[in-house]
CSV table of C-alpha atoms in Angstrom, one decimal:
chain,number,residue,atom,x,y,z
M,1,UNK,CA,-54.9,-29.7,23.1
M,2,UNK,CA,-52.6,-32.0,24.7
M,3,UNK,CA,-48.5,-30.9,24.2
M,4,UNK,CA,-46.0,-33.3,24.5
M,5,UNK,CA,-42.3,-33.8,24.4
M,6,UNK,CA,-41.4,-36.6,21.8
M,7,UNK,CA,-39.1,-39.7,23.5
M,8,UNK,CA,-36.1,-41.4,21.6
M,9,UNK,CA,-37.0,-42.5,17.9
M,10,UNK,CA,-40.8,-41.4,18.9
M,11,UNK,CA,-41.6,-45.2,20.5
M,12,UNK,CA,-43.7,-44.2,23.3
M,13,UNK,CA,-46.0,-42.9,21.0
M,14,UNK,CA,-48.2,-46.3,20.7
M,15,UNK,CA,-48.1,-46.3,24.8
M,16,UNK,CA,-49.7,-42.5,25.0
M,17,UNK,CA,-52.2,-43.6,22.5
M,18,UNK,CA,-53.2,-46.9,23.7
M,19,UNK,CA,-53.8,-45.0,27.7
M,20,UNK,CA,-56.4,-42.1,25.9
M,21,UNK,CA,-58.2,-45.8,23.9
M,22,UNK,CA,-58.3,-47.3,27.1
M,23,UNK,CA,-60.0,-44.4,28.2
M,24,UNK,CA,-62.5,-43.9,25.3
M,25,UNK,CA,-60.7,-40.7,24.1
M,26,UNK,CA,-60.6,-39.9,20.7
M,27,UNK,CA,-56.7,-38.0,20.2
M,28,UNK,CA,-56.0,-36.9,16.8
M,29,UNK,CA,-52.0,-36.9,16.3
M,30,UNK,CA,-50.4,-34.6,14.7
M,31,UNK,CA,-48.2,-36.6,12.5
M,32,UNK,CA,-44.7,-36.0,10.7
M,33,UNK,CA,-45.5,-36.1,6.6
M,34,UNK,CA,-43.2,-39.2,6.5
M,35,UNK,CA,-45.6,-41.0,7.8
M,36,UNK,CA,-48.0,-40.3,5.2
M,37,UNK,CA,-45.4,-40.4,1.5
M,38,UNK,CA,-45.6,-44.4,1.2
M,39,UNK,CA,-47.3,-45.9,-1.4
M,40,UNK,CA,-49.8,-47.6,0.5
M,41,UNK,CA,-51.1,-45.0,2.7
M,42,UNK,CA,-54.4,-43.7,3.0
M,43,UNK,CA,-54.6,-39.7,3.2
M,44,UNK,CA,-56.7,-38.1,5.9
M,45,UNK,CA,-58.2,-35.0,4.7
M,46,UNK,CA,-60.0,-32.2,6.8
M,47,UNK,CA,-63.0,-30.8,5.5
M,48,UNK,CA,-64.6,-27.9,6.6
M,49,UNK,CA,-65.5,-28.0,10.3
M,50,UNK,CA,-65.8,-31.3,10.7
M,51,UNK,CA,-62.6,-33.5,10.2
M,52,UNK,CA,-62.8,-37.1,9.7
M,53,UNK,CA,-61.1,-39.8,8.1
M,54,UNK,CA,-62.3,-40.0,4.5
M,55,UNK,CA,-61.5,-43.6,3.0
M,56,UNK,CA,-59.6,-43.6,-0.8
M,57,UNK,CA,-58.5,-46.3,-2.9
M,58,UNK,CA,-54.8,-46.7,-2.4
M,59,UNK,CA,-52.6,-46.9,-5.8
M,60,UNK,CA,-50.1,-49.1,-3.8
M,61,UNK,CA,-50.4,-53.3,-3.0
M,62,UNK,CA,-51.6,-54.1,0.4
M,63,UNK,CA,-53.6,-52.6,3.2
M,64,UNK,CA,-55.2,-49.1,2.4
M,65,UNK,CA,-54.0,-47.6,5.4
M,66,UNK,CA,-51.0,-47.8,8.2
M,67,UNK,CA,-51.7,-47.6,11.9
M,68,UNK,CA,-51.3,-43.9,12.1
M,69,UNK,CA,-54.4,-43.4,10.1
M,70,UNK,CA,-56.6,-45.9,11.8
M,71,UNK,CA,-56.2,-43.9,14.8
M,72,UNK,CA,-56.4,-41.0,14.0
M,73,UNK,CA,-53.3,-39.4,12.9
M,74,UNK,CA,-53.3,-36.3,10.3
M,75,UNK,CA,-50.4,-34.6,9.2
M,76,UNK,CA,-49.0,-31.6,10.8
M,77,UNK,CA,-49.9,-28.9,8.9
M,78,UNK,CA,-51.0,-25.5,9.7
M,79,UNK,CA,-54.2,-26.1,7.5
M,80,UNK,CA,-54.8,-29.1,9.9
M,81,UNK,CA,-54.1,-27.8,12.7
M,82,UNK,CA,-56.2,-25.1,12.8
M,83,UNK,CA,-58.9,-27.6,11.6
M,84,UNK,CA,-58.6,-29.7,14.1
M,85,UNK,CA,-59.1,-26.8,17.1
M,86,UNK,CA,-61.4,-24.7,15.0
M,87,UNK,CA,-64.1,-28.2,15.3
M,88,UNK,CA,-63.2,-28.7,18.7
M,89,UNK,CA,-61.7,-32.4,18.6
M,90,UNK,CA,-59.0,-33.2,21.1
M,91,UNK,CA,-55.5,-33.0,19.8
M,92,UNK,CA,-51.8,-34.0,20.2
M,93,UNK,CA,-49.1,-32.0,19.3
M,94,UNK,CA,-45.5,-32.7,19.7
M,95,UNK,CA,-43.7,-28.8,19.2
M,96,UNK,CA,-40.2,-30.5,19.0
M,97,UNK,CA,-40.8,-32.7,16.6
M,98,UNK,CA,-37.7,-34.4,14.5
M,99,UNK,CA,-35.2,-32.7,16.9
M,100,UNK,CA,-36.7,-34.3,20.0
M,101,UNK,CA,-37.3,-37.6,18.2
M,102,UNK,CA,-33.6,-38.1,17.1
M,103,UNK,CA,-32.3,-36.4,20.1
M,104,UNK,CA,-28.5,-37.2,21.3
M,105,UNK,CA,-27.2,-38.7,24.8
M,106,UNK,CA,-27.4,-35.4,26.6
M,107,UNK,CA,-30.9,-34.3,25.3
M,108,UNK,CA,-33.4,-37.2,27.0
M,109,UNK,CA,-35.5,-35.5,28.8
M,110,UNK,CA,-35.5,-32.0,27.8
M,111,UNK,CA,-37.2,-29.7,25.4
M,112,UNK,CA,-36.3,-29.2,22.0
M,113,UNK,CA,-38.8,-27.0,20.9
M,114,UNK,CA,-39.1,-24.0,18.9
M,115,UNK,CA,-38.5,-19.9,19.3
M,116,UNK,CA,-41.9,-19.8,17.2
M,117,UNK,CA,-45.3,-19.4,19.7
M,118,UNK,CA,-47.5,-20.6,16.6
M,119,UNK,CA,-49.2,-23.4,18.5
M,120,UNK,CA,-50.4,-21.1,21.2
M,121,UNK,CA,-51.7,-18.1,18.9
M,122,UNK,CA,-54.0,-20.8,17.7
M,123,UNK,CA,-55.2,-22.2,20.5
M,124,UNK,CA,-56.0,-19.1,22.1
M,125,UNK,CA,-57.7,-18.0,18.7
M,126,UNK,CA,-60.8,-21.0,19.6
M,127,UNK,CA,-59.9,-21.0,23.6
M,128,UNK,CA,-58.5,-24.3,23.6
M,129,UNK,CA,-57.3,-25.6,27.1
M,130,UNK,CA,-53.7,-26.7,26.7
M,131,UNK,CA,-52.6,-29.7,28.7
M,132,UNK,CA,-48.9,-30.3,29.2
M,133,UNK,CA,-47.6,-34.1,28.8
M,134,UNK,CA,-44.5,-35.4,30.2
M,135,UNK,CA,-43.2,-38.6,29.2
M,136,UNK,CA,-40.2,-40.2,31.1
M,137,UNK,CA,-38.7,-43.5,29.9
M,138,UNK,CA,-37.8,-44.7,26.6
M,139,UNK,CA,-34.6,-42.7,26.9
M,140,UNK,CA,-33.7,-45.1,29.2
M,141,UNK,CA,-34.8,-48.7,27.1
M,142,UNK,CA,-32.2,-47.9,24.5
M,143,UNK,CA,-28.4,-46.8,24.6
M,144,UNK,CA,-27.5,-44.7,21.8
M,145,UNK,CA,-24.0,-45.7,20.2
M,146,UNK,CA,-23.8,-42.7,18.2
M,147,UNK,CA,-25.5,-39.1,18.3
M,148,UNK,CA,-27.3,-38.0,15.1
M,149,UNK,CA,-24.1,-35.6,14.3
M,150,UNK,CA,-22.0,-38.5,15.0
M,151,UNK,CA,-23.8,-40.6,12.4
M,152,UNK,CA,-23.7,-37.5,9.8
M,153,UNK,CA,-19.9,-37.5,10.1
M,154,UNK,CA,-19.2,-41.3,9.2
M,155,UNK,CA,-17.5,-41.9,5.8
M,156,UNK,CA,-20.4,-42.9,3.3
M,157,UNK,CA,-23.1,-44.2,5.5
M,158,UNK,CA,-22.8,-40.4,6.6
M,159,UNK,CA,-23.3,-39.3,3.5
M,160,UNK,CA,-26.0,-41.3,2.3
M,161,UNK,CA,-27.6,-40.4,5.4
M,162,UNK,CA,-27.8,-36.6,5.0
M,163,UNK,CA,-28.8,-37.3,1.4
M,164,UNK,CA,-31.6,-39.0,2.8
M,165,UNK,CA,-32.4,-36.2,5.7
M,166,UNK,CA,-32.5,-33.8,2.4
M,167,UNK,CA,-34.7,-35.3,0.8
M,168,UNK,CA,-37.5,-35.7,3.3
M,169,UNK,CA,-40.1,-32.9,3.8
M,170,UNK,CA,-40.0,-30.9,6.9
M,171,UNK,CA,-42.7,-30.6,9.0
M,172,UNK,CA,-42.5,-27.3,9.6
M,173,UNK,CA,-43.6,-25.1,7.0
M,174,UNK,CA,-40.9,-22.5,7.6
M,175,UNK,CA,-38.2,-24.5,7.5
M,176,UNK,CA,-36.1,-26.2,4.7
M,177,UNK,CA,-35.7,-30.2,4.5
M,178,UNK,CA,-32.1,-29.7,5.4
M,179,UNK,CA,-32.8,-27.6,8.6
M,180,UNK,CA,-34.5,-30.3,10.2
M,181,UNK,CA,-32.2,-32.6,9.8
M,182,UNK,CA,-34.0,-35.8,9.4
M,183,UNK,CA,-31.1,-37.9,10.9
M,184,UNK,CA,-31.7,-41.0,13.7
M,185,UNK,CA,-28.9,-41.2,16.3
M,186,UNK,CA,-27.3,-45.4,16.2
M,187,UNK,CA,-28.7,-47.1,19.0
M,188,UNK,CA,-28.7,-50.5,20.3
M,189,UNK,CA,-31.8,-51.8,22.5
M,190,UNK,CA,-31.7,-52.6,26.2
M,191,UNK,CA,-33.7,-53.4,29.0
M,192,UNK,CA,-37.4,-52.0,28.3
M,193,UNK,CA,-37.8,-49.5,31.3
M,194,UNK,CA,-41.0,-48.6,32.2
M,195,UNK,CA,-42.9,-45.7,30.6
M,196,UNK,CA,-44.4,-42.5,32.8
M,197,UNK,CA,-46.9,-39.6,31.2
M,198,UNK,CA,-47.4,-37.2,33.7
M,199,UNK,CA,-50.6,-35.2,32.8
M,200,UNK,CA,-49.6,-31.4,34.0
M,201,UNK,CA,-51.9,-28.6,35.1
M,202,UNK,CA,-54.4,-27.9,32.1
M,203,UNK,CA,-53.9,-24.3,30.9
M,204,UNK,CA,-57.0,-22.3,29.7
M,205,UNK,CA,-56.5,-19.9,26.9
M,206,UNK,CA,-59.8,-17.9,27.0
M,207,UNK,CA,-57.5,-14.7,28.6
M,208,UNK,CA,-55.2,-15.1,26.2
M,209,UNK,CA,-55.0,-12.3,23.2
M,210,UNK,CA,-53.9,-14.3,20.2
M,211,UNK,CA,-52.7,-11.3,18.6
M,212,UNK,CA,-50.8,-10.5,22.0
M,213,UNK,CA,-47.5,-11.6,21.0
M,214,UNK,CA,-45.8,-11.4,24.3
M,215,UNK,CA,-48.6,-12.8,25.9
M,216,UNK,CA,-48.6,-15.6,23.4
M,217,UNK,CA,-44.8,-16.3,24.7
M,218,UNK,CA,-45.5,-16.1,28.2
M,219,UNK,CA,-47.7,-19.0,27.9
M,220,UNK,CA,-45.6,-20.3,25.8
M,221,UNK,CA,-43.0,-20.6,28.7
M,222,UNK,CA,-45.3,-21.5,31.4
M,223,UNK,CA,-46.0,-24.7,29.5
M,224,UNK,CA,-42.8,-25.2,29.1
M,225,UNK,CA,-42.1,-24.9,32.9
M,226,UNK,CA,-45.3,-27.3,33.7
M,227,UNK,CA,-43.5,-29.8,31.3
M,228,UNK,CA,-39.9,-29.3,33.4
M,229,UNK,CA,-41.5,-29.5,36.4
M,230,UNK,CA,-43.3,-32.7,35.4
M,231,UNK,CA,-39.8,-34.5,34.1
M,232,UNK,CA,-38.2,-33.4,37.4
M,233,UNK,CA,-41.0,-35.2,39.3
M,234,UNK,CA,-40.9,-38.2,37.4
M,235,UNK,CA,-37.7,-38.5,37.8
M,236,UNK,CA,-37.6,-38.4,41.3
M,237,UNK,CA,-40.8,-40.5,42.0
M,238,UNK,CA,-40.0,-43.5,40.2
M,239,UNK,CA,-36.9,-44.6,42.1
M,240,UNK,CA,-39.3,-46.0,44.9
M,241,UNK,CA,-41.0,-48.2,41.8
M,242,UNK,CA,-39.4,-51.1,42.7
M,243,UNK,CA,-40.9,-52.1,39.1
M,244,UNK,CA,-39.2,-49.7,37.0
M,245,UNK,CA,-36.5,-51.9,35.5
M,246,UNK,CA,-37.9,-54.8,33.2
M,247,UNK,CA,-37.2,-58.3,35.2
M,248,UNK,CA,-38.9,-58.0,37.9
M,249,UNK,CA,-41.6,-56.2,36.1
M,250,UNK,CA,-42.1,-58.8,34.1
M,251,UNK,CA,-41.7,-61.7,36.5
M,252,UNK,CA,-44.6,-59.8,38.3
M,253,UNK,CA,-47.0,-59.8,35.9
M,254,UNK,CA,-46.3,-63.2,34.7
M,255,UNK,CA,-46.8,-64.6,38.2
M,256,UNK,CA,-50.1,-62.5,39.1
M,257,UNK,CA,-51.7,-61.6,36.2
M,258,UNK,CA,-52.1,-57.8,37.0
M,259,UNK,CA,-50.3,-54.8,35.9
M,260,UNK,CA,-47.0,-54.5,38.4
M,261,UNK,CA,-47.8,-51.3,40.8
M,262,UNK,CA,-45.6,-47.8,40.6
M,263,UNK,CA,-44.8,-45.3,43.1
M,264,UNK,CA,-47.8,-43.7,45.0
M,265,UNK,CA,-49.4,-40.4,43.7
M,266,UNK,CA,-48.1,-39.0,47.4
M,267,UNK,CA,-44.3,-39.4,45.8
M,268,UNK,CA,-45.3,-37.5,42.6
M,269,UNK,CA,-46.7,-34.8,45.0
M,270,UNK,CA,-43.6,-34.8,47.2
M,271,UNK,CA,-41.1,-34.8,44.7
């Protein structure tokens, strides 16, 4: 089970999956139902202990499914979820969600997530090993002109936008559409800075009493504290990649072909 935190407007999300592809890893993503209420997409059901993607005939024009589905994705349910560690497949889960997504100018960077301990309980329920993600970056590609509450305050584009926010369905099961307020912060793009996921120590559950509610949270926060530690590192780290910003990046790759170096696994350590 890899756990992640979820970057500005959720763009990294192509990168992450594109590095386990690379790597002949098959990640199914937990997805927001959004993603899955257009016409034209195809659902992904989970039968029985052995998920797939099951091909229907889709009742709007164009292609039968969206990117999301072709690699993968399901929606985050608790139904699917459980699926997906009862059969053992490799999963991606994102605990903070919408809030994390459509964070504001003082949030990049830090975790949004739930009181709730739901994901562990289930994982320690089939002894899934828990690997902590953290992503560094696209918080810095784009500057955000406006904060989600800022946008929610606006005469009439406000409004229209919370009426919007209402009427999408929240992930979460336990929580009403309004709650989650489904509203993106204004932002205007910049300078694509470079993208880290830092792959943090993986965390076995096979000691772990799913019906232990406190040890349930103390995992809870330990993963949490991998994921800190991991931003913090990052952070530090990449100011000796001389590549971090996009121009000389860019100019870099252009002139040699190959992928522009980063900081040395001996920073990461240091930091």
């Amino acid at each position: 089970l890899f756990v992640s935190n979820h970057q500005l407007l959720g763009l990294d999300l192509n990168l992450l999956i594109s590095e386990f592809l690379d790597k002949n890893m098959t990640v199914r993503g937990l997805a927001h139902p959004l993603v899955f209420q257009t016409p034209s997409s195809q659902r992904v059901d989970l039968d029985g202990r052995t998920p797939g993607l099951r091909k229907r005939k889709s009742a709007g024009r164009g292609p039968s499914t969206n990117n999301f589905e072709l690699f993968g994705a399901v929606m985050v349910t608790p139904k699917n979820y459980y699926r997906l560690l009862q059969s053992g497949q490799n999963a991606l889960l994102f605990p903070g969600g919408v809030r994390e997504v459509f964070h504001g100018r003082d949030d990049a960077y830090k975790l949004l997530w739930p009181e709730k301990v739901d994901f562990v309980r289930t994982a320690a329920r089939f002894n899934a090993t828990i690997i902590p993600v953290s992503a560094v970056g696209m918080a810095d590609s784009l500057n955000i002109l406006l904060d989600p509450d800022e946008v929610a305050s606006l005469p009439i584009l406000g409004e229209r936008a919370k009426e919007f926010a209402r009427n999408v369905t929240a992930a979460r099961f336990d929580m009403a559409n309004e709650d989650e307020n489904f509203l993106p912060p204004i932002v205007a793009p910049g300078l694509p800075s470079r993208n880290y996921f830092l792959f943090g120590r993986p965390m076995e559950t096979t000691h772990v009493d799913p019906k232990d509610k406190a040890a349930c949270a103390s995992l809870y926060e330990t993963v949490q504290e991998e994921m800190r530690r991991g931003f913090q590192a990052v952070l530090t780290a990449r100011e000796k990649d001389q590549y971090r910003e996009a121009p000389p990046r860019i100019a870099y790759e252009r002139l040699t072909g190959k992928k522009a170096p980063t900081f040395s696994l001996d920073d990461l350590e240091r930091s």
